[in-house]
Amino acid sequence: MADSFTQVYLQLVFSTYRRQPFIAQEWKGELHKYITGILKNQQQVPIRINSMPDHIHILFGMKPQRSMSEVIREIKADSTNWVKKNGWANGKFRWQNGYALFSYSQSHLDRVVKYIERQEYHHRSMKYEDEYTRILDLYKIDRIGKKVFD
Protein backbone atom coordinates (compact mmCIF):
# COMPACT_ATOMS: atom_id res chain seq x y z
CA MET A 1 0.00 0.00 0.00
CA ALA A 2 1.31 3.47 -0.87
CA ASP A 3 2.23 6.04 1.78
CA SER A 4 0.18 9.18 2.40
CA PHE A 5 1.52 12.66 1.73
CA THR A 6 0.25 15.88 3.25
CA GLN A 7 1.20 19.55 3.20
CA VAL A 8 -0.97 21.66 5.48
CA TYR A 9 0.24 24.96 6.93
CA LEU A 10 -1.87 26.68 9.56
CA GLN A 11 -1.76 29.95 11.45
CA LEU A 12 -3.45 29.68 14.83
CA VAL A 13 -4.39 32.95 16.54
CA PHE A 14 -6.01 33.39 19.94
CA SER A 15 -5.95 35.87 22.79
CA THR A 16 -5.59 35.77 26.50
CA TYR A 17 -8.87 35.71 28.39
CA ARG A 18 -10.64 39.04 27.87
CA ARG A 19 -7.47 40.21 26.13
CA GLN A 20 -5.73 40.79 29.45
CA PRO A 21 -2.04 41.74 28.96
CA PHE A 22 -0.77 38.59 30.71
CA ILE A 23 2.17 37.73 28.43
CA ALA A 24 5.23 39.59 29.73
CA GLN A 25 8.24 40.46 27.59
CA GLU A 26 10.49 38.82 30.21
CA TRP A 27 9.10 35.32 29.65
CA LYS A 28 7.33 35.34 26.30
CA GLY A 29 10.36 33.73 24.60
CA GLU A 30 10.16 30.85 27.08
CA LEU A 31 6.44 30.51 26.30
CA HIS A 32 7.22 30.28 22.58
CA LYS A 33 9.83 27.58 23.24
CA TYR A 34 7.40 25.66 25.42
CA ILE A 35 4.67 25.75 22.76
CA THR A 36 7.26 24.69 20.17
CA GLY A 37 7.90 21.64 22.36
CA ILE A 38 4.17 20.89 22.63
CA LEU A 39 3.88 20.94 18.83
CA LYS A 40 6.93 18.73 18.34
CA ASN A 41 5.64 16.23 20.92
CA GLN A 42 2.45 16.02 18.84
CA GLN A 43 4.48 15.33 15.65
CA GLN A 44 3.59 18.79 14.31
CA VAL A 45 6.09 21.14 12.64
CA PRO A 46 6.46 24.54 14.35
CA ILE A 47 7.47 27.28 11.91
CA ARG A 48 7.08 30.61 13.74
CA ILE A 49 5.54 31.76 17.01
CA ASN A 50 5.23 35.31 18.25
CA SER A 51 3.05 37.00 20.81
CA MET A 52 1.99 40.30 22.18
CA PRO A 53 0.89 40.83 25.80
CA ASP A 54 -2.70 39.89 24.91
CA HIS A 55 -2.49 37.33 22.07
CA ILE A 56 -0.38 34.81 20.19
CA HIS A 57 0.24 33.75 16.57
CA ILE A 58 1.41 30.18 15.92
CA LEU A 59 2.38 29.08 12.40
CA PHE A 60 2.94 25.35 12.01
CA GLY A 61 2.82 22.47 9.59
CA MET A 62 -0.07 20.17 10.47
CA LYS A 63 0.53 16.43 10.32
CA PRO A 64 -2.46 14.05 10.24
CA GLN A 65 -1.49 12.06 13.35
CA ARG A 66 -3.73 14.27 15.53
CA SER A 67 -6.92 16.21 14.97
CA MET A 68 -6.77 20.01 14.87
CA SER A 69 -8.99 20.26 17.94
CA GLU A 70 -6.65 17.94 19.90
CA VAL A 71 -3.59 19.97 18.91
CA ILE A 72 -5.20 23.28 19.86
CA ARG A 73 -6.66 21.96 23.11
CA GLU A 74 -3.25 20.61 24.16
CA ILE A 75 -1.43 23.85 23.26
CA LYS A 76 -3.85 25.91 25.33
CA ALA A 77 -4.15 23.57 28.33
CA ASP A 78 -0.47 22.67 28.63
CA SER A 79 0.80 26.23 28.14
CA THR A 80 -1.73 27.58 30.67
CA ASN A 81 -0.60 25.05 33.27
CA TRP A 82 3.06 25.78 32.51
CA VAL A 83 2.63 29.57 32.91
CA LYS A 84 0.80 29.08 36.21
CA LYS A 85 3.40 26.56 37.44
CA ASN A 86 6.12 29.15 36.80
CA GLY A 87 4.21 31.72 38.85
CA TRP A 88 3.79 34.18 36.00
CA ALA A 89 0.78 36.46 35.50
CA ASN A 90 -0.04 36.18 39.23
CA GLY A 91 -1.60 32.76 38.65
CA LYS A 92 -4.48 34.34 36.70
CA PHE A 93 -3.30 33.32 33.24
CA ARG A 94 -5.72 31.71 30.81
CA TRP A 95 -6.48 31.78 27.10
CA GLN A 96 -9.75 32.80 25.48
CA ASN A 97 -12.11 29.92 24.71
CA GLY A 98 -12.11 30.38 20.95
CA TYR A 99 -9.48 30.76 18.27
CA ALA A 100 -8.99 31.54 14.59
CA LEU A 101 -7.25 29.08 12.29
CA PHE A 102 -6.15 29.88 8.74
CA SER A 103 -4.55 27.67 6.10
CA TYR A 104 -1.80 28.70 3.69
CA SER A 105 0.03 27.28 0.73
CA GLN A 106 3.78 26.86 0.95
CA SER A 107 4.23 29.76 -1.48
CA HIS A 108 2.72 32.14 1.11
CA LEU A 109 4.76 31.02 4.12
CA ASP A 110 7.48 33.68 3.84
CA ARG A 111 4.85 36.42 3.87
CA VAL A 112 3.07 34.91 6.88
CA VAL A 113 6.34 34.44 8.79
CA LYS A 114 7.22 38.11 8.21
CA TYR A 115 3.76 39.17 9.36
CA ILE A 116 4.10 37.15 12.56
CA GLU A 117 7.64 38.42 13.19
CA ARG A 118 6.48 42.03 12.84
CA GLN A 119 3.70 41.88 15.45
CA GLU A 120 5.22 44.63 17.57
CA TYR A 121 5.27 46.92 14.53
CA HIS A 122 1.67 46.10 13.51
CA HIS A 123 0.35 46.79 16.98
CA ARG A 124 1.81 50.26 17.22
CA SER A 125 -1.15 51.40 15.15
CA MET A 126 -3.69 48.58 15.43
CA LYS A 127 -5.40 47.01 18.43
CA TYR A 128 -5.61 43.22 18.58
CA GLU A 129 -9.40 43.29 18.23
CA ASP A 130 -9.06 45.22 14.97
CA GLU A 131 -6.35 42.89 13.66
CA TYR A 132 -8.40 39.79 14.51
CA THR A 133 -11.63 41.00 12.91
CA ARG A 134 -9.73 42.30 9.87
CA ILE A 135 -8.19 38.85 9.32
CA LEU A 136 -11.59 37.17 9.76
CA ASP A 137 -13.04 39.56 7.18
CA LEU A 138 -10.09 39.13 4.82
CA TYR A 139 -10.66 35.36 4.80
CA LYS A 140 -14.43 35.88 4.51
CA ILE A 141 -15.16 34.04 7.75
CA ASP A 142 -18.79 34.49 8.75
CA ARG A 143 -19.06 36.05 12.22
CA ILE A 144 -22.81 36.61 12.23
CA GLY A 145 -24.32 35.24 15.43
CA LYS A 146 -20.93 34.17 16.79
CA LYS A 147 -19.16 35.48 19.86
CA VAL A 148 -15.78 36.75 18.65
CA PHE A 149 -14.26 37.68 22.03
CA ASP A 150 -14.65 36.42 25.61
Tab-separated table of C-alpha atoms in Angstrom:
chain	number	residue	atom	x	y	z
A	1	MET	CA	0.000	0.000	0.000
A	2	ALA	CA	1.315	3.474	-0.869
A	3	ASP	CA	2.233	6.039	1.782
A	4	SER	CA	0.183	9.179	2.395
A	5	PHE	CA	1.520	12.658	1.726
A	6	THR	CA	0.255	15.885	3.250
A	7	GLN	CA	1.197	19.549	3.201
A	8	VAL	CA	-0.975	21.656	5.482
A	9	TYR	CA	0.238	24.963	6.927
A	10	LEU	CA	-1.870	26.680	9.556
A	11	GLN	CA	-1.759	29.950	11.454
A	12	LEU	CA	-3.450	29.685	14.829
A	13	VAL	CA	-4.391	32.950	16.545
A	14	PHE	CA	-6.008	33.389	19.936
A	15	SER	CA	-5.952	35.867	22.786
A	16	THR	CA	-5.589	35.771	26.499
A	17	TYR	CA	-8.874	35.712	28.390
A	18	ARG	CA	-10.637	39.039	27.871
A	19	ARG	CA	-7.471	40.207	26.132
A	20	GLN	CA	-5.726	40.793	29.449
A	21	PRO	CA	-2.039	41.739	28.961
A	22	PHE	CA	-0.766	38.590	30.710
A	23	ILE	CA	2.173	37.733	28.429
A	24	ALA	CA	5.228	39.586	29.727
A	25	GLN	CA	8.238	40.456	27.595
A	26	GLU	CA	10.491	38.824	30.211
A	27	TRP	CA	9.102	35.320	29.646
A	28	LYS	CA	7.330	35.338	26.304
A	29	GLY	CA	10.358	33.733	24.597
A	30	GLU	CA	10.157	30.853	27.075
A	31	LEU	CA	6.443	30.508	26.302
A	32	HIS	CA	7.218	30.284	22.583
A	33	LYS	CA	9.829	27.585	23.243
A	34	TYR	CA	7.399	25.655	25.419
A	35	ILE	CA	4.667	25.752	22.756
A	36	THR	CA	7.264	24.685	20.170
A	37	GLY	CA	7.896	21.640	22.362
A	38	ILE	CA	4.174	20.894	22.631
A	39	LEU	CA	3.882	20.942	18.834
A	40	LYS	CA	6.928	18.732	18.339
A	41	ASN	CA	5.638	16.232	20.916
A	42	GLN	CA	2.454	16.017	18.839
A	43	GLN	CA	4.481	15.330	15.654
A	44	GLN	CA	3.588	18.793	14.314
A	45	VAL	CA	6.086	21.141	12.635
A	46	PRO	CA	6.456	24.542	14.346
A	47	ILE	CA	7.468	27.282	11.908
A	48	ARG	CA	7.078	30.612	13.744
A	49	ILE	CA	5.539	31.761	17.011
A	50	ASN	CA	5.230	35.315	18.247
A	51	SER	CA	3.047	36.997	20.807
A	52	MET	CA	1.986	40.302	22.184
A	53	PRO	CA	0.893	40.834	25.798
A	54	ASP	CA	-2.704	39.891	24.911
A	55	HIS	CA	-2.491	37.326	22.074
A	56	ILE	CA	-0.376	34.810	20.188
A	57	HIS	CA	0.240	33.751	16.568
A	58	ILE	CA	1.412	30.182	15.922
A	59	LEU	CA	2.376	29.081	12.399
A	60	PHE	CA	2.937	25.355	12.008
A	61	GLY	CA	2.820	22.472	9.589
A	62	MET	CA	-0.069	20.168	10.472
A	63	LYS	CA	0.532	16.430	10.325
A	64	PRO	CA	-2.457	14.051	10.238
A	65	GLN	CA	-1.492	12.062	13.354
A	66	ARG	CA	-3.729	14.268	15.528
A	67	SER	CA	-6.916	16.214	14.969
A	68	MET	CA	-6.770	20.007	14.872
A	69	SER	CA	-8.989	20.260	17.941
A	70	GLU	CA	-6.651	17.945	19.903
A	71	VAL	CA	-3.591	19.967	18.914
A	72	ILE	CA	-5.203	23.281	19.855
A	73	ARG	CA	-6.657	21.963	23.108
A	74	GLU	CA	-3.253	20.609	24.161
A	75	ILE	CA	-1.431	23.850	23.256
A	76	LYS	CA	-3.848	25.909	25.326
A	77	ALA	CA	-4.147	23.574	28.325
A	78	ASP	CA	-0.466	22.675	28.625
A	79	SER	CA	0.797	26.226	28.144
A	80	THR	CA	-1.725	27.580	30.673
A	81	ASN	CA	-0.600	25.051	33.273
A	82	TRP	CA	3.060	25.784	32.507
A	83	VAL	CA	2.630	29.568	32.905
A	84	LYS	CA	0.800	29.080	36.208
A	85	LYS	CA	3.398	26.559	37.443
A	86	ASN	CA	6.116	29.147	36.800
A	87	GLY	CA	4.212	31.717	38.854
A	88	TRP	CA	3.789	34.177	36.002
A	89	ALA	CA	0.776	36.460	35.502
A	90	ASN	CA	-0.042	36.179	39.229
A	91	GLY	CA	-1.603	32.756	38.652
A	92	LYS	CA	-4.476	34.336	36.699
A	93	PHE	CA	-3.301	33.317	33.236
A	94	ARG	CA	-5.724	31.714	30.814
A	95	TRP	CA	-6.477	31.780	27.104
A	96	GLN	CA	-9.750	32.798	25.480
A	97	ASN	CA	-12.111	29.916	24.709
A	98	GLY	CA	-12.107	30.378	20.946
A	99	TYR	CA	-9.477	30.756	18.268
A	100	ALA	CA	-8.987	31.544	14.594
A	101	LEU	CA	-7.250	29.084	12.288
A	102	PHE	CA	-6.149	29.881	8.739
A	103	SER	CA	-4.553	27.673	6.100
A	104	TYR	CA	-1.799	28.704	3.694
A	105	SER	CA	0.026	27.276	0.732
A	106	GLN	CA	3.780	26.862	0.947
A	107	SER	CA	4.227	29.758	-1.480
A	108	HIS	CA	2.721	32.140	1.112
A	109	LEU	CA	4.760	31.016	4.124
A	110	ASP	CA	7.481	33.677	3.842
A	111	ARG	CA	4.851	36.420	3.873
A	112	VAL	CA	3.071	34.910	6.881
A	113	VAL	CA	6.341	34.435	8.793
A	114	LYS	CA	7.220	38.106	8.209
A	115	TYR	CA	3.762	39.171	9.357
A	116	ILE	CA	4.105	37.153	12.561
A	117	GLU	CA	7.642	38.418	13.189
A	118	ARG	CA	6.476	42.029	12.844
A	119	GLN	CA	3.699	41.881	15.450
A	120	GLU	CA	5.218	44.633	17.570
A	121	TYR	CA	5.270	46.923	14.532
A	122	HIS	CA	1.667	46.103	13.509
A	123	HIS	CA	0.346	46.788	16.978
A	124	ARG	CA	1.814	50.259	17.223
A	125	SER	CA	-1.146	51.401	15.147
A	126	MET	CA	-3.691	48.578	15.430
A	127	LYS	CA	-5.396	47.009	18.430
A	128	TYR	CA	-5.606	43.219	18.585
A	129	GLU	CA	-9.396	43.291	18.231
A	130	ASP	CA	-9.060	45.216	14.971
A	131	GLU	CA	-6.347	42.888	13.660
A	132	TYR	CA	-8.395	39.791	14.509
A	133	THR	CA	-11.634	40.998	12.912
A	134	ARG	CA	-9.729	42.301	9.875
A	135	ILE	CA	-8.194	38.850	9.324
A	136	LEU	CA	-11.592	37.171	9.760
A	137	ASP	CA	-13.042	39.557	7.182
A	138	LEU	CA	-10.085	39.130	4.821
A	139	TYR	CA	-10.658	35.365	4.801
A	140	LYS	CA	-14.432	35.875	4.515
A	141	ILE	CA	-15.158	34.037	7.747
A	142	ASP	CA	-18.786	34.491	8.747
A	143	ARG	CA	-19.057	36.051	12.219
A	144	ILE	CA	-22.811	36.613	12.232
A	145	GLY	CA	-24.321	35.244	15.425
A	146	LYS	CA	-20.934	34.174	16.786
A	147	LYS	CA	-19.162	35.482	19.860
A	148	VAL	CA	-15.784	36.747	18.654
A	149	PHE	CA	-14.265	37.680	22.029
A	150	ASP	CA	-14.648	36.418	25.613
